[in-house]
XYZ file of N, CA and C in Angstrom:
741
model
N -85.564 -185.695 -118.563
C -84.288 -185.647 -119.280
C -83.486 -184.501 -118.855
N -82.198 -184.672 -118.559
C -81.249 -183.647 -118.272
C -79.959 -183.923 -119.086
N -78.986 -182.979 -118.940
C -77.801 -183.100 -119.744
C -77.029 -184.407 -119.497
N -76.995 -184.882 -118.292
C -76.268 -186.115 -117.963
C -76.942 -187.271 -118.635
N -78.294 -187.384 -118.485
C -79.032 -188.512 -119.153
C -78.933 -188.431 -120.660
N -78.959 -187.206 -121.206
C -78.932 -186.996 -122.659
C -77.557 -187.478 -123.138
N -76.527 -187.221 -122.423
C -75.200 -187.712 -122.790
C -75.086 -189.221 -122.750
N -75.628 -189.847 -121.688
C -75.617 -191.293 -121.591
C -76.460 -191.944 -122.653
N -77.622 -191.366 -122.973
C -78.379 -191.942 -124.011
C -77.861 -191.773 -125.412
N -76.930 -190.857 -125.596
C -76.294 -190.626 -126.941
C -75.088 -191.444 -127.140
N -74.702 -192.272 -126.208
C -73.469 -193.086 -126.327
C -73.462 -193.933 -127.567
N -72.356 -194.011 -128.154
C -72.090 -194.940 -129.300
C -70.647 -195.251 -129.409
N -70.254 -196.297 -129.939
C -68.801 -196.702 -130.097
C -68.301 -195.925 -131.262
N -67.060 -195.329 -131.019
C -66.369 -194.604 -132.101
C -65.128 -195.400 -132.543
N -65.006 -195.560 -133.892
C -63.917 -196.354 -134.406
C -63.136 -195.636 -135.484
N -63.328 -194.311 -135.508
C -62.574 -193.520 -136.461
C -62.284 -192.175 -135.733
N -61.070 -191.805 -135.642
C -60.625 -190.654 -134.900
C -59.825 -189.674 -135.593
N -59.928 -188.364 -135.275
C -59.054 -187.337 -135.869
C -57.655 -187.440 -135.256
N -56.707 -186.665 -135.861
C -55.431 -186.724 -135.347
C -55.247 -185.894 -134.061
N -56.291 -185.146 -133.698
C -56.200 -184.280 -132.516
C -55.757 -184.997 -131.322
N -54.665 -184.659 -130.623
C -54.253 -185.339 -129.453
C -55.205 -185.071 -128.300
N -55.266 -186.104 -127.339
C -55.929 -185.836 -126.096
C -54.948 -185.184 -125.185
N -55.292 -184.069 -124.591
C -54.387 -183.256 -123.823
C -54.078 -183.990 -122.460
N -52.967 -183.559 -121.826
C -52.667 -184.136 -120.508
C -53.706 -183.765 -119.500
N -54.263 -182.595 -119.662
C -55.299 -182.170 -118.699
C -56.558 -183.067 -118.906
N -56.905 -183.304 -120.112
C -58.051 -184.185 -120.398
C -57.832 -185.601 -119.838
N -56.619 -186.110 -120.063
C -56.341 -187.435 -119.569
C -56.383 -187.501 -118.058
N -55.820 -186.496 -117.311
C -55.902 -186.419 -115.905
C -57.374 -186.365 -115.396
N -58.096 -185.588 -116.110
C -59.530 -185.410 -115.715
C -60.333 -186.693 -115.901
N -60.075 -187.359 -117.040
C -60.751 -188.622 -117.352
C -60.464 -189.652 -116.291
N -59.216 -189.807 -115.931
C -58.762 -190.830 -114.942
C -59.287 -190.432 -113.575
N -59.237 -189.140 -113.193
C -59.663 -188.696 -111.913
C -61.308 -188.976 -111.786
N -61.985 -188.721 -112.893
C -63.481 -189.009 -112.878
C -63.622 -190.515 -112.699
N -62.754 -191.339 -113.351
C -62.915 -192.762 -113.220
C -62.680 -193.153 -111.690
N -61.795 -192.509 -111.117
C -61.488 -192.901 -109.707
C -62.619 -192.551 -108.738
N -63.547 -191.721 -109.160
C -64.662 -191.359 -108.224
C -65.783 -192.369 -108.413
N -65.643 -193.385 -109.241
C -66.629 -194.461 -109.258
C -66.606 -195.232 -107.908
N -67.725 -195.858 -107.659
C -67.809 -196.718 -106.459
C -66.787 -197.821 -106.554
N -66.275 -198.232 -105.343
C -65.292 -199.245 -105.256
C -65.520 -200.105 -104.023
N -65.397 -201.427 -104.169
C -65.709 -202.334 -102.988
C -64.760 -202.146 -101.842
N -65.296 -201.759 -100.724
C -64.512 -201.545 -99.464
C -63.294 -200.628 -99.692
N -63.445 -199.702 -100.653
C -62.401 -198.711 -100.927
C -61.072 -199.419 -101.307
N -61.181 -200.628 -101.867
C -59.925 -201.324 -102.265
C -59.316 -200.672 -103.494
N -60.113 -200.153 -104.364
C -59.577 -199.455 -105.599
C -58.585 -200.399 -106.386
N -59.027 -201.618 -106.588
C -58.166 -202.642 -107.065
C -58.075 -202.596 -108.676
N -57.662 -201.460 -109.153
C -57.476 -201.342 -110.634
C -56.398 -200.298 -110.876
N -55.823 -200.381 -112.112
C -54.917 -199.443 -112.640
C -55.194 -199.206 -114.073
N -54.730 -198.097 -114.671
C -55.006 -197.785 -116.053
C -53.674 -197.384 -116.689
N -53.303 -197.902 -117.824
C -52.141 -197.581 -118.554
C -52.497 -196.775 -119.790
N -51.974 -195.563 -119.788
C -52.260 -194.645 -120.986
C -51.189 -194.949 -122.052
N -51.612 -195.347 -123.215
C -50.662 -195.631 -124.277
C -50.806 -194.599 -125.357
N -49.730 -193.907 -125.622
C -49.742 -192.894 -126.734
C -48.601 -193.115 -127.715
N -47.577 -193.938 -127.310
C -46.502 -194.225 -128.179
C -46.937 -195.032 -129.401
N -46.736 -194.437 -130.702
C -47.224 -195.107 -131.827
C -46.873 -196.520 -132.027
N -45.570 -196.870 -131.706
C -45.167 -198.228 -131.852
C -45.866 -199.230 -130.913
N -46.110 -198.778 -129.727
C -46.881 -199.540 -128.808
C -48.326 -199.768 -129.249
N -48.975 -198.740 -129.676
C -50.326 -198.836 -130.179
C -50.424 -199.733 -131.381
N -49.388 -199.688 -132.237
C -49.359 -200.558 -133.419
C -49.335 -202.041 -132.953
N -48.454 -202.345 -131.999
C -48.400 -203.698 -131.478
C -49.684 -204.132 -130.811
N -50.253 -203.225 -130.040
C -51.470 -203.564 -129.326
C -52.627 -203.791 -130.377
N -52.587 -203.016 -131.442
C -53.641 -203.233 -132.529
C -53.547 -204.649 -133.046
N -52.272 -205.086 -133.249
C -52.179 -206.466 -133.854
C -52.555 -207.484 -132.839
N -52.131 -207.338 -131.564
C -52.471 -208.270 -130.496
C -53.976 -208.317 -130.203
N -54.702 -207.214 -130.542
C -56.089 -207.150 -130.313
C -56.943 -207.755 -131.480
N -56.237 -208.257 -132.425
C -56.952 -208.875 -133.572
C -56.975 -207.949 -134.796
N -55.875 -207.258 -134.931
C -55.692 -206.254 -136.124
C -56.824 -205.250 -136.221
N -57.121 -204.624 -135.056
C -58.142 -203.604 -134.982
C -57.376 -202.277 -135.228
N -57.527 -201.743 -136.409
C -56.789 -200.552 -136.836
C -57.004 -199.355 -135.967
N -58.192 -199.244 -135.452
C -58.463 -198.013 -134.633
C -57.799 -197.978 -133.315
N -57.221 -199.108 -132.858
C -56.361 -199.158 -131.663
C -55.098 -198.323 -131.962
N -54.561 -198.493 -133.241
C -53.368 -197.739 -133.549
C -53.725 -196.295 -133.983
N -54.848 -196.063 -134.527
C -55.277 -194.771 -135.043
C -55.608 -193.788 -133.934
N -56.265 -194.273 -132.876
C -56.669 -193.339 -131.829
C -55.549 -192.666 -131.155
N -55.715 -191.381 -130.769
C -54.610 -190.697 -130.122
C -54.231 -191.201 -128.738
N -55.239 -191.827 -128.034
C -55.020 -192.296 -126.672
C -55.634 -193.662 -126.513
N -54.868 -194.648 -126.102
C -55.438 -196.004 -125.796
C -55.169 -196.291 -124.341
N -56.356 -196.473 -123.666
C -56.292 -196.805 -122.191
C -56.394 -198.259 -122.043
N -55.533 -198.895 -121.243
C -55.637 -200.290 -120.875
C -55.993 -200.374 -119.425
N -57.172 -200.837 -119.137
C -57.738 -200.912 -117.752
C -57.366 -202.267 -117.199
N -56.797 -202.272 -116.063
C -56.270 -203.507 -115.456
C -56.913 -203.687 -114.085
N -57.368 -204.964 -113.790
C -57.654 -205.355 -112.472
C -56.292 -205.518 -111.762
N -56.156 -205.022 -110.510
C -54.799 -204.901 -109.921
C -54.853 -205.128 -108.472
N -54.342 -206.319 -108.015
C -54.062 -206.535 -106.594
C -52.585 -206.487 -106.243
N -51.729 -206.205 -107.284
C -50.315 -206.072 -107.028
C -50.074 -204.898 -106.024
N -50.621 -203.766 -106.333
C -50.426 -202.579 -105.533
C -50.950 -202.804 -104.124
N -52.151 -203.351 -104.064
C -52.815 -203.602 -102.736
C -51.985 -204.488 -101.856
N -51.424 -205.571 -102.438
C -50.648 -206.511 -101.685
C -49.352 -205.951 -101.239
N -48.675 -205.178 -102.154
C -47.330 -204.624 -101.825
C -47.500 -203.573 -100.775
N -48.552 -202.742 -100.828
C -48.783 -201.697 -99.888
C -49.124 -202.288 -98.503
N -49.637 -203.439 -98.462
C -50.146 -204.041 -97.199
C -49.053 -204.938 -96.516
N -47.922 -205.168 -97.187
C -46.965 -206.228 -96.721
C -46.484 -205.909 -95.284
N -46.187 -204.697 -94.950
C -45.692 -204.366 -93.654
C -46.634 -204.621 -92.484
N -47.938 -204.765 -92.783
C -48.970 -204.915 -91.758
C -49.417 -206.410 -91.693
N -49.066 -207.235 -92.659
C -49.599 -208.621 -92.775
C -48.860 -209.622 -91.920
N -47.572 -209.455 -91.793
C -46.791 -210.443 -91.064
C -47.042 -211.850 -91.688
N -47.383 -212.740 -90.876
C -47.606 -214.190 -91.385
C -49.019 -214.470 -91.672
N -49.888 -213.455 -91.782
C -51.314 -213.655 -92.008
C -51.501 -214.343 -93.397
N -52.455 -215.255 -93.484
C -52.911 -215.775 -94.763
C -53.710 -214.741 -95.505
N -53.457 -214.567 -96.788
C -54.135 -213.622 -97.573
C -54.944 -214.280 -98.748
N -55.906 -213.590 -99.297
C -56.827 -214.181 -100.198
C -56.964 -213.381 -101.511
N -55.910 -212.755 -101.915
C -55.925 -212.077 -103.230
C -56.195 -213.025 -104.328
N -55.977 -214.346 -104.140
C -56.132 -215.259 -105.229
C -57.601 -215.905 -105.280
N -58.488 -215.375 -104.462
C -59.832 -215.971 -104.409
C -60.696 -215.487 -105.504
N -61.758 -216.156 -105.812
C -62.706 -215.797 -106.818
C -63.354 -214.447 -106.475
N -63.672 -214.206 -105.201
C -64.246 -212.986 -104.765
C -63.287 -211.843 -105.024
N -62.021 -211.954 -104.700
C -61.105 -210.917 -104.932
C -60.938 -210.635 -106.483
N -60.940 -211.711 -107.248
C -60.897 -211.464 -108.682
C -62.168 -210.677 -109.174
N -63.265 -210.984 -108.617
C -64.528 -210.233 -108.995
C -64.432 -208.819 -108.572
N -63.964 -208.580 -107.336
C -63.861 -207.232 -106.803
C -62.935 -206.394 -107.722
N -61.772 -206.895 -108.078
C -60.882 -206.127 -108.925
C -61.383 -205.889 -110.276
N -62.009 -206.917 -110.882
C -62.620 -206.797 -112.281
C -63.738 -205.792 -112.269
N -64.638 -205.865 -111.286
C -65.761 -204.959 -111.273
C -65.275 -203.560 -110.882
N -64.334 -203.415 -110.048
C -63.735 -202.054 -109.773
C -63.214 -201.493 -111.090
N -62.502 -202.189 -111.827
C -61.937 -201.726 -113.100
C -63.023 -201.304 -114.093
N -64.105 -202.086 -114.164
C -65.162 -201.780 -115.059
C -65.930 -200.495 -114.633
N -66.197 -200.420 -113.335
C -66.867 -199.206 -112.866
C -66.090 -197.988 -113.138
N -64.792 -198.041 -112.848
C -63.925 -196.842 -113.101
C -63.883 -196.502 -114.561
N -63.787 -197.497 -115.477
C -63.644 -197.264 -116.835
C -64.893 -196.618 -117.445
N -66.101 -197.024 -116.876
C -67.350 -196.438 -117.405
C -67.481 -195.004 -116.923
N -67.053 -194.739 -115.725
C -67.069 -193.307 -115.274
C -66.147 -192.518 -116.250
N -65.019 -193.044 -116.526
C -64.052 -192.405 -117.411
C -64.655 -192.184 -118.787
N -65.336 -193.186 -119.256
C -65.956 -193.011 -120.595
C -66.991 -191.924 -120.651
N -67.800 -191.822 -119.631
C -68.775 -190.814 -119.528
C -68.057 -189.423 -119.463
N -67.013 -189.272 -118.678
C -66.263 -188.045 -118.593
C -65.694 -187.685 -119.933
N -65.116 -188.632 -120.627
C -64.534 -188.386 -121.985
C -65.567 -187.844 -122.933
N -66.712 -188.542 -122.964
C -67.766 -188.130 -123.859
C -68.376 -186.749 -123.539
N -68.299 -186.371 -122.270
C -68.730 -185.035 -121.887
C -67.810 -183.919 -122.358
N -66.585 -184.337 -122.789
C -65.626 -183.312 -123.323
C -65.682 -183.284 -124.834
N -66.574 -184.084 -125.389
C -66.681 -184.103 -126.878
C -65.773 -185.193 -127.514
N -65.221 -186.038 -126.711
C -64.414 -187.182 -127.167
C -65.300 -188.389 -127.337
N -64.745 -189.342 -128.151
C -65.441 -190.583 -128.356
C -64.672 -191.724 -127.777
N -65.288 -192.865 -127.516
C -64.529 -193.998 -126.943
C -65.012 -195.281 -127.592
N -64.172 -196.294 -127.479
C -64.568 -197.653 -127.938
C -63.883 -198.602 -127.055
N -64.606 -199.472 -126.412
C -63.985 -200.530 -125.535
C -63.446 -201.621 -126.447
N -62.285 -202.178 -126.005
C -61.528 -203.222 -126.855
C -61.341 -204.400 -125.947
N -62.236 -205.411 -126.072
C -62.016 -206.637 -125.357
C -61.036 -207.531 -126.049
N -60.609 -207.153 -127.264
C -59.669 -207.953 -128.031
C -58.332 -208.008 -127.448
N -57.999 -207.171 -126.486
C -56.658 -207.270 -125.847
C -56.523 -208.582 -125.103
N -57.600 -209.282 -124.813
C -57.526 -210.598 -124.134
C -57.294 -211.702 -125.167
N -57.290 -211.360 -126.480
C -57.014 -212.423 -127.478
C -55.614 -213.021 -127.214
N -54.631 -212.187 -126.980
C -53.329 -212.566 -126.768
C -52.875 -211.908 -125.431
N -53.561 -212.238 -124.398
C -53.464 -211.520 -123.096
C -52.042 -211.578 -122.509
N -51.432 -212.709 -122.643
C -50.058 -212.835 -122.029
C -49.049 -211.897 -122.716
N -49.172 -211.790 -124.043
C -48.302 -210.868 -124.806
C -48.636 -209.425 -124.495
N -49.843 -209.031 -124.280
C -50.237 -207.717 -123.901
C -49.631 -207.395 -122.497
N -49.701 -208.373 -121.584
C -49.182 -208.127 -120.200
C -47.651 -207.962 -120.258
N -47.027 -208.785 -121.139
C -45.557 -208.640 -121.206
C -45.197 -207.281 -121.885
N -45.844 -206.905 -122.893
C -45.552 -205.695 -123.635
C -45.689 -204.462 -122.691
N -46.705 -204.478 -121.858
C -46.986 -203.333 -121.020
C -46.357 -203.474 -119.562
N -45.626 -204.622 -119.348
C -44.882 -204.788 -118.109
C -45.911 -204.847 -116.930
N -47.041 -205.522 -117.110
C -48.011 -205.640 -116.099
C -47.578 -206.751 -115.113
N -47.499 -206.442 -113.830
C -46.894 -207.386 -112.851
C -47.887 -208.453 -112.472
N -47.377 -209.418 -111.695
C -48.265 -210.500 -111.185
C -49.393 -209.889 -110.315
N -50.441 -210.631 -110.137
C -51.639 -210.212 -109.384
C -52.364 -209.014 -110.079
N -52.030 -208.802 -111.358
C -52.761 -207.796 -112.119
C -53.018 -208.386 -113.558
N -54.035 -207.925 -114.224
C -54.243 -208.419 -115.563
C -55.055 -207.384 -116.371
N -54.797 -207.283 -117.686
C -55.517 -206.311 -118.504
C -56.958 -206.808 -118.783
N -57.929 -206.016 -118.363
C -59.378 -206.392 -118.513
C -59.878 -206.058 -119.895
N -59.556 -204.821 -120.362
C -59.979 -204.349 -121.652
C -59.263 -203.099 -121.911
N -59.245 -202.745 -123.253
C -58.683 -201.479 -123.645
C -59.800 -200.492 -123.951
N -59.410 -199.229 -124.165
C -60.416 -198.182 -124.491
C -59.731 -197.211 -125.428
N -60.181 -197.050 -126.656
C -59.812 -196.020 -127.597
C -60.407 -194.735 -127.164
N -59.689 -193.664 -127.196
C -60.229 -192.352 -126.827
C -59.657 -191.286 -127.792
N -60.550 -190.433 -128.298
C -60.116 -189.345 -129.135
C -61.322 -188.611 -129.708
N -61.034 -187.620 -130.549
C -62.088 -186.808 -131.176
C -62.644 -187.605 -132.301
N -63.948 -187.853 -132.352
C -64.486 -188.685 -133.486
C -64.268 -187.994 -134.847
N -63.943 -188.829 -135.837
C -63.733 -188.332 -137.221
C -65.037 -188.305 -137.951
N -66.057 -189.011 -137.455
C -67.360 -188.947 -138.089
C -68.385 -189.423 -137.047
N -69.623 -189.110 -137.305
C -70.740 -189.560 -136.423
C -70.990 -191.054 -136.644
N -70.985 -191.806 -135.571
C -71.206 -193.241 -135.656
C -72.710 -193.579 -135.478
N -73.171 -194.693 -135.978
C -74.495 -195.046 -135.768
C -74.661 -195.644 -134.361
N -75.844 -195.649 -133.858
C -76.111 -196.123 -132.522
C -76.828 -197.456 -132.553
N -76.239 -198.481 -131.996
C -76.818 -199.791 -132.074
C -77.952 -199.921 -131.037
N -79.104 -200.375 -131.441
C -80.208 -200.489 -130.553
C -80.003 -201.436 -129.392
N -80.519 -201.213 -128.237
C -80.375 -202.059 -127.064
C -81.663 -202.889 -126.864
N -81.598 -203.868 -126.016
C -82.784 -204.660 -125.608
C -83.738 -203.705 -125.046
N -85.073 -203.947 -125.190
C -86.040 -203.078 -124.525
C -85.932 -203.190 -123.019
N -86.345 -202.118 -122.357
C -86.236 -202.076 -120.911
C -86.923 -203.262 -120.255
N -88.079 -203.686 -120.758
C -88.810 -204.808 -120.216
C -88.107 -206.183 -120.273
N -87.008 -206.206 -121.080
C -86.249 -207.451 -121.119
C -85.267 -207.519 -120.006
N -84.899 -206.371 -119.471
C -83.835 -206.357 -118.434
C -84.357 -205.919 -117.073
N -85.524 -205.245 -116.986
C -86.051 -204.773 -115.767
C -87.062 -205.751 -115.227
N -86.813 -206.225 -113.996
C -87.703 -207.114 -113.279
C -88.153 -206.402 -111.988
N -89.341 -206.686 -111.570
C -89.919 -206.012 -110.372
C -90.187 -207.023 -109.324
N -89.479 -206.812 -108.199
C -89.668 -207.612 -106.979
C -89.380 -209.086 -107.161
N -88.555 -209.414 -108.161
C -88.183 -210.806 -108.472
C -88.026 -211.025 -109.957
N -87.315 -211.996 -110.324
C -87.000 -212.255 -111.810
C -88.260 -212.850 -112.453
N -88.543 -212.252 -113.627
C -89.666 -212.656 -114.404
C -89.131 -213.363 -115.742
N -88.892 -214.659 -115.739
C -88.290 -215.319 -116.891
C -89.034 -215.114 -118.167
N -90.379 -215.311 -118.134
C -91.141 -215.282 -119.382
C -91.145 -213.930 -120.075
N -91.349 -212.845 -119.312
C -91.337 -211.491 -119.875
C -89.946 -211.153 -120.498
N -88.919 -211.567 -119.744
C -87.563 -211.320 -120.189
C -87.267 -211.901 -121.548
N -87.657 -213.160 -121.714
C -87.379 -213.892 -122.986
C -88.379 -213.377 -124.126
N -89.628 -213.163 -123.745
C -90.605 -212.699 -124.679
C -90.170 -211.411 -125.340
N -89.570 -210.521 -124.529
C -89.272 -209.169 -125.063
C -88.145 -209.280 -126.122
N -87.464 -210.361 -126.203
C -86.405 -210.477 -127.226
C -86.974 -210.577 -128.626
N -88.220 -211.043 -128.772
C -88.810 -211.213 -130.075
C -88.886 -209.838 -130.826
N -89.347 -208.838 -130.179
C -89.391 -207.508 -130.797
C -88.063 -206.964 -131.075
N -87.097 -207.305 -130.194
C -85.734 -206.773 -130.295
C -85.086 -207.444 -131.561
N -85.355 -208.730 -131.770
C -84.827 -209.401 -132.942
C -85.235 -208.656 -134.289
N -86.531 -208.298 -134.340
C -87.046 -207.587 -135.474
C -86.290 -206.213 -135.630
N -86.068 -205.503 -134.577
C -85.344 -204.235 -134.606
C -83.913 -204.423 -134.999
N -83.269 -205.424 -134.533
C -81.863 -205.676 -134.873
C -81.698 -206.049 -136.393
N -82.642 -206.859 -136.893
C -82.583 -207.236 -138.330
C -82.683 -205.965 -139.169
N -83.645 -205.023 -138.796
C -83.789 -203.770 -139.535
C -82.526 -202.930 -139.423
N -81.980 -202.853 -138.206
C -80.699 -202.067 -138.007
C -79.577 -202.618 -138.884
N -79.364 -203.910 -138.855
C -78.226 -204.492 -139.559
C -78.398 -204.332 -141.098
N -79.669 -204.468 -141.629
C -79.874 -204.306 -142.980
C -79.503 -202.930 -143.433
N -79.915 -201.898 -142.636
C -79.658 -200.500 -142.910
C -78.100 -200.223 -142.848
N -77.467 -200.764 -141.776
C -76.061 -200.431 -141.585
C -75.198 -201.096 -142.656
N -75.561 -202.294 -143.125
C -74.681 -203.032 -144.011
C -75.280 -203.012 -145.465
N -76.291 -202.214 -145.697
C -76.870 -202.066 -147.027
C -77.352 -203.435 -147.553
N -77.999 -204.163 -146.613
C -78.588 -205.472 -146.947
C -77.696 -206.665 -146.904
N -76.408 -206.491 -146.551
C -75.511 -207.646 -146.545
C -75.758 -208.510 -145.275
N -76.256 -208.000 -144.184
C -76.472 -208.774 -143.011
C -77.909 -208.459 -142.514
N -78.558 -209.500 -141.977
C -79.919 -209.356 -141.426
C -80.133 -210.412 -140.360
N -79.224 -210.577 -139.485
C -79.245 -211.745 -138.495
C -79.898 -211.261 -137.255
N -80.955 -212.000 -136.787
C -81.571 -211.644 -135.466
C -80.562 -211.718 -134.339
N -80.687 -210.938 -133.303
C -79.856 -210.927 -132.137
C -79.828 -212.276 -131.440
N -80.939 -212.980 -131.388
C -80.960 -214.288 -130.718
C -80.047 -215.276 -131.481
N -80.014 -215.200 -132.800
C -79.108 -216.097 -133.550
C -77.677 -215.627 -133.355
N -77.415 -214.374 -133.276
C -76.000 -213.945 -133.076
C -75.546 -214.467 -131.622
N -76.471 -214.442 -130.730
C -76.065 -214.869 -129.366
C -75.888 -216.435 -129.331
N -76.699 -217.194 -130.187
C -76.472 -218.602 -130.277
C -75.078 -218.901 -130.823
N -74.653 -218.167 -131.800
C -73.353 -218.345 -132.395
C -72.253 -217.971 -131.371
N -72.528 -216.930 -130.629
C -71.486 -216.483 -129.634
C -71.395 -217.544 -128.537
N -72.504 -218.051 -128.000
C -72.460 -219.094 -126.987
C -71.760 -220.370 -127.395
N -71.883 -220.679 -128.727
C -71.323 -221.953 -129.193
C -69.824 -221.753 -129.617
N -69.280 -220.589 -129.454
C -67.891 -220.377 -129.817
C -66.967 -220.456 -128.604
N -65.912 -221.261 -128.567
C -65.035 -221.430 -127.468
C -64.110 -220.200 -127.439
N -64.615 -219.129 -126.811
C -63.906 -217.862 -126.927
C -62.920 -217.659 -125.775
N -61.651 -217.464 -126.088
C -60.615 -217.105 -125.177
C -60.526 -218.052 -123.939
N -60.529 -219.263 -124.203
C -60.463 -220.251 -123.114
C -59.092 -220.317 -122.465
N -58.103 -219.653 -123.062
C -56.796 -219.611 -122.489
C -56.642 -218.647 -121.325
N -57.663 -217.794 -121.166
C -57.575 -216.708 -120.172
C -57.471 -217.259 -118.738
N -58.261 -218.300 -118.449
C -58.199 -218.832 -117.079
C -56.804 -219.274 -116.613
N -56.105 -220.011 -117.508
C -54.743 -220.506 -117.157
C -53.860 -219.314 -116.962
N -54.036 -218.317 -117.815
C -53.230 -217.012 -117.644
C -53.420 -216.400 -116.324
N -54.647 -216.279 -115.930
C -55.021 -215.672 -114.605
C -54.456 -216.432 -113.446
N -54.588 -217.774 -113.521
C -54.066 -218.647 -112.461
C -52.544 -218.494 -112.329
N -51.904 -218.432 -113.433
C -50.385 -218.222 -113.490
C -50.021 -216.902 -112.934
N -50.895 -215.906 -112.958
C -50.639 -214.587 -112.375
C -50.900 -214.534 -110.891
N -51.390 -215.595 -110.327
C -51.744 -215.650 -108.950
C -53.192 -215.219 -108.579
N -54.049 -215.286 -109.656
C -55.422 -214.883 -109.468
C -56.353 -216.077 -109.668
N -57.535 -215.997 -109.173
C -58.591 -216.958 -109.492
C -58.233 -218.386 -109.166
N -57.503 -218.589 -108.102
C -57.045 -219.968 -107.746
C -57.993 -220.736 -106.804
N -58.938 -219.938 -106.155
C -59.818 -220.629 -105.225
C -61.089 -219.749 -104.984
């Protein structure tokens, strides 16, 4: 165990923040740390929008499903997969060449790049004593978010991230055991699924304690409900209209 691993193992989502602003120096450092994440072929196909304007955060909170902490946090980062910059910067060299920014592979490259950069940024923020919370809810009304933030074609908002000084210590949600996700020299289906049984017991105990007995649902049942829910099916049409994910 070292300081880096200890920080990673202490991660928890923060949903209550003090009024303390995130300084410009902290913001610059967080984004610069994000930029040092690995990126496919050095494409760096992502951008991040720092939102501090109260009225914008208020609108984003509503668009994200009335998540109050989006408005409350001092800094809200919107991480975007972005091929707009790549394509515009390359125009003078392309001529009549056929390009493939609309391919599934390009979509994956940009989305993965954004996620890798964001996680680097999250670790950097936590190392400064700040807390973060990822907000996938910005995809609930993704077209309205894109319009509000003036996100151009060939780019889309992947997720948001609340950043700020935690107002209180948050509980840490248990993760699947290592044996459920770690396979050696090939995928082991039986071990992976078998390990969920113990995790279900742990999650029931965690939820009972967290909710004072109001909830006690096993993880596997929560996942069954998640899989059976038609979640954000509008996103594909939005992406295609932006010039992404067409082939």
